[in-house]
Amino acid sequence: MGLAVLSLCYLIGSVTFIVGLKMLSHPRTARRGNLVAAAGMGIAIVGTIFLYQTEDGTRLHNYGWIFSGLIIGGIIGTVLARKVKMTAMPEMVSLFNGMGGLCAALISVNEFEHLTHADPLLFVAAALFSGQNLLLHVFIILAGLVIGSISFSGSMIALGKLAGKIGVWRFQGQQVLNISVLVITLLLAVGLLTQDAFFNGWVFGLIMLLALVYGILFVMPIGGADMPVVISVLNSCTGIAAACGGFLYDNQVMLTGGILVGSAGAILTVLMCKAMNRSLKNVLLGSFGGVKSGQAAQAQQSYKEITVSDAAVVLAYAKKVMIVPGYGLAVAQAQHTCHELEKLLEERGVEVKYAIHPVAGRMPGHMNVLLAEADVPYEKLLEMEQANSEFETTDAVLVLGANDVVNPAAKEDPGSPIYGMPVLEVEKAGTIIVNKRSMKPGYAGIENMLFYRPKTAMLFGDAKQTLQQLIQAIKEL
């Protein structure tokens, strides 16, 4: 009876994961979808604690340790989630993703310990009578160990990069070293699949160490503009590692959740690469950053500024305004002020829309999450293709902290590292007002020739303060 109820709990959990993931595809239902999936996970956890039992009828014990971990983890997670700023959300995603990878790796360590501490005679007998099943079990252990370890260390480096604590680290022969470490790791794992080598615990530990090192080497040389893709790759790795854990424990809900995360991360990775017009191999082996476009290097570095009052006139008397949000908007936490400006312009009869680039910000969907928090209607958020078709009929574009995603070098300069990457074609609009703190290059480290175009005017300052000043100036017109 207990196992039947537990299976039902797992079924409910699996269904809620699928339903929740579907609801996450739309900002209006995303929050509710997250709660639905969390509720399903809660049901699965409670069911496992109180209903799980082995074939000989043994149930879980050590409830003190179990609930202590749940309580401590729950408190830490709640505090972090409530205190995190929207600007730090990518770092939070990397942290949680890394913890998932670490958990999957520790599951493999635990299962390895169970096998190696078993009676050797029983182990050999199992190998003789069920060799294929045993081999598959060991293979899943090693897969979870390697993938989980890579995801953990890689996510921690990504966390440091997103927080600005770790820079890009490159050296000659780095790709050769990375491939060598990965090949050695895989060869040791293959060797460990043989019965004679299986009891060598130090080999298992060496595999985990090399996987952790590879995760660091894998992320360190990747430039800032590629971080959304890297986060998607690591997220997919964590999902696959978690699915391995579900397979080891014959836990259907864990297996389903891991498969969903792994497949969703893989699909998102493909979409991000497509949005950047780059192959996954190019992202992982190459990098942006540190290279200026040929046109930018030769251009006469002259730009024009615009005052807040003049910018207010341009926006207030336009028929159609397109706002392009970027990471600068997130840093200033100006999403609510931006929404206030939008409503003020609409009261004056101005049509206002938002142009969203899929890789704007520091993680996939960063701008969508930011604007959804400010209750910006989803219908106003235009995807890149739709926005590009409307720029020619747009009187004014207000770029808020976006840089690389509006760089015309992606279309015009074959010598640029971002050449071929689809960008928002804001230069087609009548007037472009760019709000930035300074003329420093964006996260990819590439000069932006848009800033020096005749139709472009620079409005320097903090995004939130500048928007507040614009709102006041428009009210005074």
mmCIF file of C-alpha atoms in Angstrom, residues 89-278:
data_model
loop_
_atom_site.group_PDB
_atom_site.id
_atom_site.type_symbol
_atom_site.label_atom_id
_atom_site.label_comp_id
_atom_site.label_asym_id
_atom_site.label_seq_id
_atom_site.Cartn_x
_atom_site.Cartn_y
_atom_site.Cartn_z
ATOM 1 C CA MET A 89 19.591 36.937 -10.391
ATOM 2 C CA PRO A 90 22.056 35.389 -12.917
ATOM 3 C CA GLU A 91 24.503 34.759 -10.077
ATOM 4 C CA MET A 92 21.712 33.138 -8.062
ATOM 5 C CA VAL A 93 20.859 30.877 -11.001
ATOM 6 C CA SER A 94 24.514 29.834 -11.306
ATOM 7 C CA LEU A 95 24.733 29.148 -7.565
ATOM 8 C CA PHE A 96 21.618 26.974 -7.473
ATOM 9 C CA ASN A 97 22.685 25.205 -10.662
ATOM 10 C CA GLY A 98 26.093 24.467 -9.165
ATOM 11 C CA MET A 99 24.521 23.076 -6.002
ATOM 12 C CA GLY A 100 22.399 20.738 -8.122
ATOM 13 C CA GLY A 101 25.490 19.456 -9.893
ATOM 14 C CA LEU A 102 27.296 18.946 -6.594
ATOM 15 C CA CYS A 103 24.364 16.977 -5.167
ATOM 16 C CA ALA A 104 24.331 14.707 -8.228
ATOM 17 C CA ALA A 105 28.085 14.122 -7.888
ATOM 18 C CA LEU A 106 27.711 13.295 -4.182
ATOM 19 C CA ILE A 107 24.986 10.765 -5.028
ATOM 20 C CA SER A 108 27.502 9.010 -7.279
ATOM 21 C CA VAL A 109 30.102 9.094 -4.490
ATOM 22 C CA ASN A 110 27.582 7.542 -2.094
ATOM 23 C CA GLU A 111 26.611 4.786 -4.532
ATOM 24 C CA PHE A 112 30.261 4.035 -5.252
ATOM 25 C CA GLU A 113 30.876 3.627 -1.526
ATOM 26 C CA HIS A 114 27.966 1.178 -1.292
ATOM 27 C CA LEU A 115 29.379 -0.978 -4.059
ATOM 28 C CA THR A 116 33.004 -0.969 -2.940
ATOM 29 C CA HIS A 117 32.123 -1.794 0.667
ATOM 30 C CA ALA A 118 30.039 -4.769 -0.340
ATOM 31 C CA ASP A 119 31.339 -8.302 0.137
ATOM 32 C CA PRO A 120 33.789 -8.898 -2.769
ATOM 33 C CA LEU A 121 32.406 -12.440 -3.290
ATOM 34 C CA LEU A 122 28.877 -11.098 -3.583
ATOM 35 C CA PHE A 123 30.155 -8.391 -5.895
ATOM 36 C CA VAL A 124 31.858 -10.926 -8.198
ATOM 37 C CA ALA A 125 28.765 -13.133 -8.147
ATOM 38 C CA ALA A 126 26.629 -10.174 -9.146
ATOM 39 C CA ALA A 127 29.078 -9.415 -11.922
ATOM 40 C CA LEU A 128 28.851 -12.991 -13.221
ATOM 41 C CA PHE A 129 25.084 -13.404 -13.119
ATOM 42 C CA SER A 130 24.010 -9.852 -13.979
ATOM 43 C CA GLY A 131 27.072 -8.355 -15.610
ATOM 44 C CA GLN A 132 25.177 -6.049 -17.968
ATOM 45 C CA ASN A 133 23.027 -4.554 -15.206
ATOM 46 C CA LEU A 134 26.054 -4.058 -12.970
ATOM 47 C CA LEU A 135 28.030 -2.455 -15.794
ATOM 48 C CA LEU A 136 25.162 -0.086 -16.532
ATOM 49 C CA HIS A 137 24.886 0.784 -12.834
ATOM 50 C CA VAL A 138 28.595 1.645 -12.628
ATOM 51 C CA PHE A 139 28.368 3.601 -15.892
ATOM 52 C CA ILE A 140 25.532 5.745 -14.496
ATOM 53 C CA ILE A 141 27.532 6.333 -11.307
ATOM 54 C CA LEU A 142 30.502 7.592 -13.312
ATOM 55 C CA ALA A 143 28.332 9.673 -15.651
ATOM 56 C CA GLY A 144 26.670 11.404 -12.722
ATOM 57 C CA LEU A 145 30.057 11.965 -11.062
ATOM 58 C CA VAL A 146 31.752 13.490 -14.120
ATOM 59 C CA ILE A 147 28.847 15.587 -15.377
ATOM 60 C CA GLY A 148 27.834 16.749 -11.896
ATOM 61 C CA SER A 149 31.398 17.732 -10.976
ATOM 62 C CA ILE A 150 31.861 19.670 -14.220
ATOM 63 C CA SER A 151 28.551 21.444 -13.666
ATOM 64 C CA PHE A 152 29.474 22.370 -10.081
ATOM 65 C CA SER A 153 32.935 23.802 -10.690
ATOM 66 C CA GLY A 154 31.884 25.415 -13.976
ATOM 67 C CA SER A 155 28.882 27.076 -12.324
ATOM 68 C CA MET A 156 31.052 28.445 -9.533
ATOM 69 C CA ILE A 157 33.406 30.033 -12.079
ATOM 70 C CA ALA A 158 30.394 31.382 -13.979
ATOM 71 C CA LEU A 159 29.139 32.837 -10.691
ATOM 72 C CA GLY A 160 32.441 34.640 -10.212
ATOM 73 C CA LYS A 161 32.411 35.936 -13.781
ATOM 74 C CA LEU A 162 28.840 37.228 -13.508
ATOM 75 C CA ALA A 163 29.685 38.947 -10.223
ATOM 76 C CA GLY A 164 32.719 40.592 -11.812
ATOM 77 C CA LYS A 165 35.146 38.790 -9.477
ATOM 78 C CA ILE A 166 36.743 36.564 -12.125
ATOM 79 C CA GLY A 167 37.935 37.711 -15.526
ATOM 80 C CA VAL A 168 38.656 35.888 -18.772
ATOM 81 C CA TRP A 169 41.734 33.646 -18.472
ATOM 82 C CA ARG A 170 43.425 32.503 -21.654
ATOM 83 C CA PHE A 171 46.859 31.149 -22.459
ATOM 84 C CA GLN A 172 48.573 29.472 -25.385
ATOM 85 C CA GLY A 173 47.729 25.797 -25.706
ATOM 86 C CA GLN A 174 44.658 26.117 -23.480
ATOM 87 C CA GLN A 175 42.386 24.150 -25.790
ATOM 88 C CA VAL A 176 44.915 21.327 -25.950
ATOM 89 C CA LEU A 177 45.080 21.244 -22.130
ATOM 90 C CA ASN A 178 41.279 21.261 -21.823
ATOM 91 C CA ILE A 179 40.852 18.399 -24.281
ATOM 92 C CA SER A 180 43.684 16.446 -22.641
ATOM 93 C CA VAL A 181 42.116 16.728 -19.180
ATOM 94 C CA LEU A 182 38.735 15.638 -20.537
ATOM 95 C CA VAL A 183 40.203 12.681 -22.453
ATOM 96 C CA ILE A 184 42.197 11.491 -19.419
ATOM 97 C CA THR A 185 39.064 11.752 -17.273
ATOM 98 C CA LEU A 186 37.055 9.669 -19.729
ATOM 99 C CA LEU A 187 39.829 7.076 -20.123
ATOM 100 C CA LEU A 188 40.058 6.636 -16.350
ATOM 101 C CA ALA A 189 36.282 6.248 -16.211
ATOM 102 C CA VAL A 190 36.401 3.561 -18.887
ATOM 103 C CA GLY A 191 39.176 1.793 -16.981
ATOM 104 C CA LEU A 192 37.132 1.919 -13.813
ATOM 105 C CA LEU A 193 34.308 0.053 -15.541
ATOM 106 C CA THR A 194 36.438 -3.113 -15.504
ATOM 107 C CA GLN A 195 35.934 -5.334 -12.457
ATOM 108 C CA ASP A 196 39.584 -5.447 -11.467
ATOM 109 C CA ALA A 197 39.936 -1.688 -11.397
ATOM 110 C CA PHE A 198 36.578 -1.009 -9.833
ATOM 111 C CA PHE A 199 37.797 -1.350 -6.261
ATOM 112 C CA ASN A 200 40.486 1.309 -6.731
ATOM 113 C CA GLY A 201 38.939 4.162 -4.785
ATOM 114 C CA TRP A 202 41.778 6.511 -5.586
ATOM 115 C CA VAL A 203 40.963 6.236 -9.302
ATOM 116 C CA PHE A 204 37.392 7.238 -8.557
ATOM 117 C CA GLY A 205 38.632 10.221 -6.537
ATOM 118 C CA LEU A 206 41.044 11.203 -9.315
ATOM 119 C CA ILE A 207 38.206 11.144 -11.843
ATOM 120 C CA MET A 208 36.182 13.506 -9.663
ATOM 121 C CA LEU A 209 39.174 15.823 -9.193
ATOM 122 C CA LEU A 210 39.903 15.954 -12.931
ATOM 123 C CA ALA A 211 36.227 16.609 -13.689
ATOM 124 C CA LEU A 212 36.250 19.532 -11.250
ATOM 125 C CA VAL A 213 39.425 20.883 -12.873
ATOM 126 C CA TYR A 214 37.920 20.512 -16.335
ATOM 127 C CA GLY A 215 34.829 22.463 -15.257
ATOM 128 C CA ILE A 216 37.093 25.355 -14.246
ATOM 129 C CA LEU A 217 39.184 25.183 -17.430
ATOM 130 C CA PHE A 218 36.027 24.890 -19.515
ATOM 131 C CA VAL A 219 34.470 28.173 -18.317
ATOM 132 C CA MET A 220 37.547 30.327 -17.629
ATOM 133 C CA PRO A 221 38.391 31.314 -21.245
ATOM 134 C CA ILE A 222 34.808 32.071 -22.279
ATOM 135 C CA GLY A 223 34.074 35.748 -22.845
ATOM 136 C CA GLY A 224 31.314 37.742 -21.195
ATOM 137 C CA ALA A 225 28.987 37.906 -24.188
ATOM 138 C CA ASP A 226 28.788 34.099 -24.260
ATOM 139 C CA MET A 227 27.755 33.687 -20.611
ATOM 140 C CA PRO A 228 24.019 33.172 -21.372
ATOM 141 C CA VAL A 229 24.976 30.177 -23.523
ATOM 142 C CA VAL A 230 27.356 28.836 -20.873
ATOM 143 C CA ILE A 231 24.644 29.054 -18.212
ATOM 144 C CA SER A 232 22.306 27.069 -20.481
ATOM 145 C CA VAL A 233 24.973 24.407 -21.103
ATOM 146 C CA LEU A 234 25.727 24.026 -17.391
ATOM 147 C CA ASN A 235 22.017 23.933 -16.586
ATOM 148 C CA SER A 236 21.586 21.098 -19.056
ATOM 149 C CA CYS A 237 24.536 19.259 -17.484
ATOM 150 C CA THR A 238 22.988 19.542 -14.037
ATOM 151 C CA GLY A 239 19.724 18.114 -15.344
ATOM 152 C CA ILE A 240 21.484 15.138 -16.923
ATOM 153 C CA ALA A 241 23.446 14.506 -13.718
ATOM 154 C CA ALA A 242 20.234 14.642 -11.678
ATOM 155 C CA ALA A 243 18.609 12.175 -14.073
ATOM 156 C CA CYS A 244 21.520 9.817 -13.423
ATOM 157 C CA GLY A 245 20.747 10.050 -9.710
ATOM 158 C CA GLY A 246 17.096 9.243 -10.394
ATOM 159 C CA PHE A 247 18.154 6.191 -12.367
ATOM 160 C CA LEU A 248 20.436 4.969 -9.565
ATOM 161 C CA TYR A 249 17.708 5.278 -6.935
ATOM 162 C CA ASP A 250 14.902 4.157 -9.246
ATOM 163 C CA ASN A 251 13.227 7.464 -8.402
ATOM 164 C CA GLN A 252 10.794 8.382 -11.158
ATOM 165 C CA VAL A 253 10.240 11.985 -10.126
ATOM 166 C CA MET A 254 13.954 12.685 -9.890
ATOM 167 C CA LEU A 255 14.500 11.043 -13.260
ATOM 168 C CA THR A 256 11.669 13.041 -14.845
ATOM 169 C CA GLY A 257 12.863 16.318 -13.358
ATOM 170 C CA GLY A 258 16.428 15.711 -14.509
ATOM 171 C CA ILE A 259 15.328 14.831 -18.038
ATOM 172 C CA LEU A 260 13.142 17.958 -18.232
ATOM 173 C CA VAL A 261 15.951 20.233 -17.003
ATOM 174 C CA GLY A 262 18.526 18.571 -19.230
ATOM 175 C CA SER A 263 16.407 18.710 -22.383
ATOM 176 C CA ALA A 264 15.150 22.237 -21.685
ATOM 177 C CA GLY A 265 18.718 23.424 -21.118
ATOM 178 C CA ALA A 266 19.866 21.788 -24.350
ATOM 179 C CA ILE A 267 17.031 23.371 -26.349
ATOM 180 C CA LEU A 268 17.709 26.762 -24.785
ATOM 181 C CA THR A 269 21.405 26.422 -25.625
ATOM 182 C CA VAL A 270 20.551 25.831 -29.277
ATOM 183 C CA LEU A 271 18.222 28.842 -29.292
ATOM 184 C CA MET A 272 20.857 31.077 -27.689
ATOM 185 C CA CYS A 273 23.473 29.992 -30.226
ATOM 186 C CA LYS A 274 21.005 30.636 -33.025
ATOM 187 C CA ALA A 275 20.302 34.118 -31.640
ATOM 188 C CA MET A 276 24.050 34.804 -31.711
ATOM 189 C CA ASN A 277 24.549 33.128 -35.105
ATOM 190 C CA ARG A 278 27.252 30.949 -33.608
#
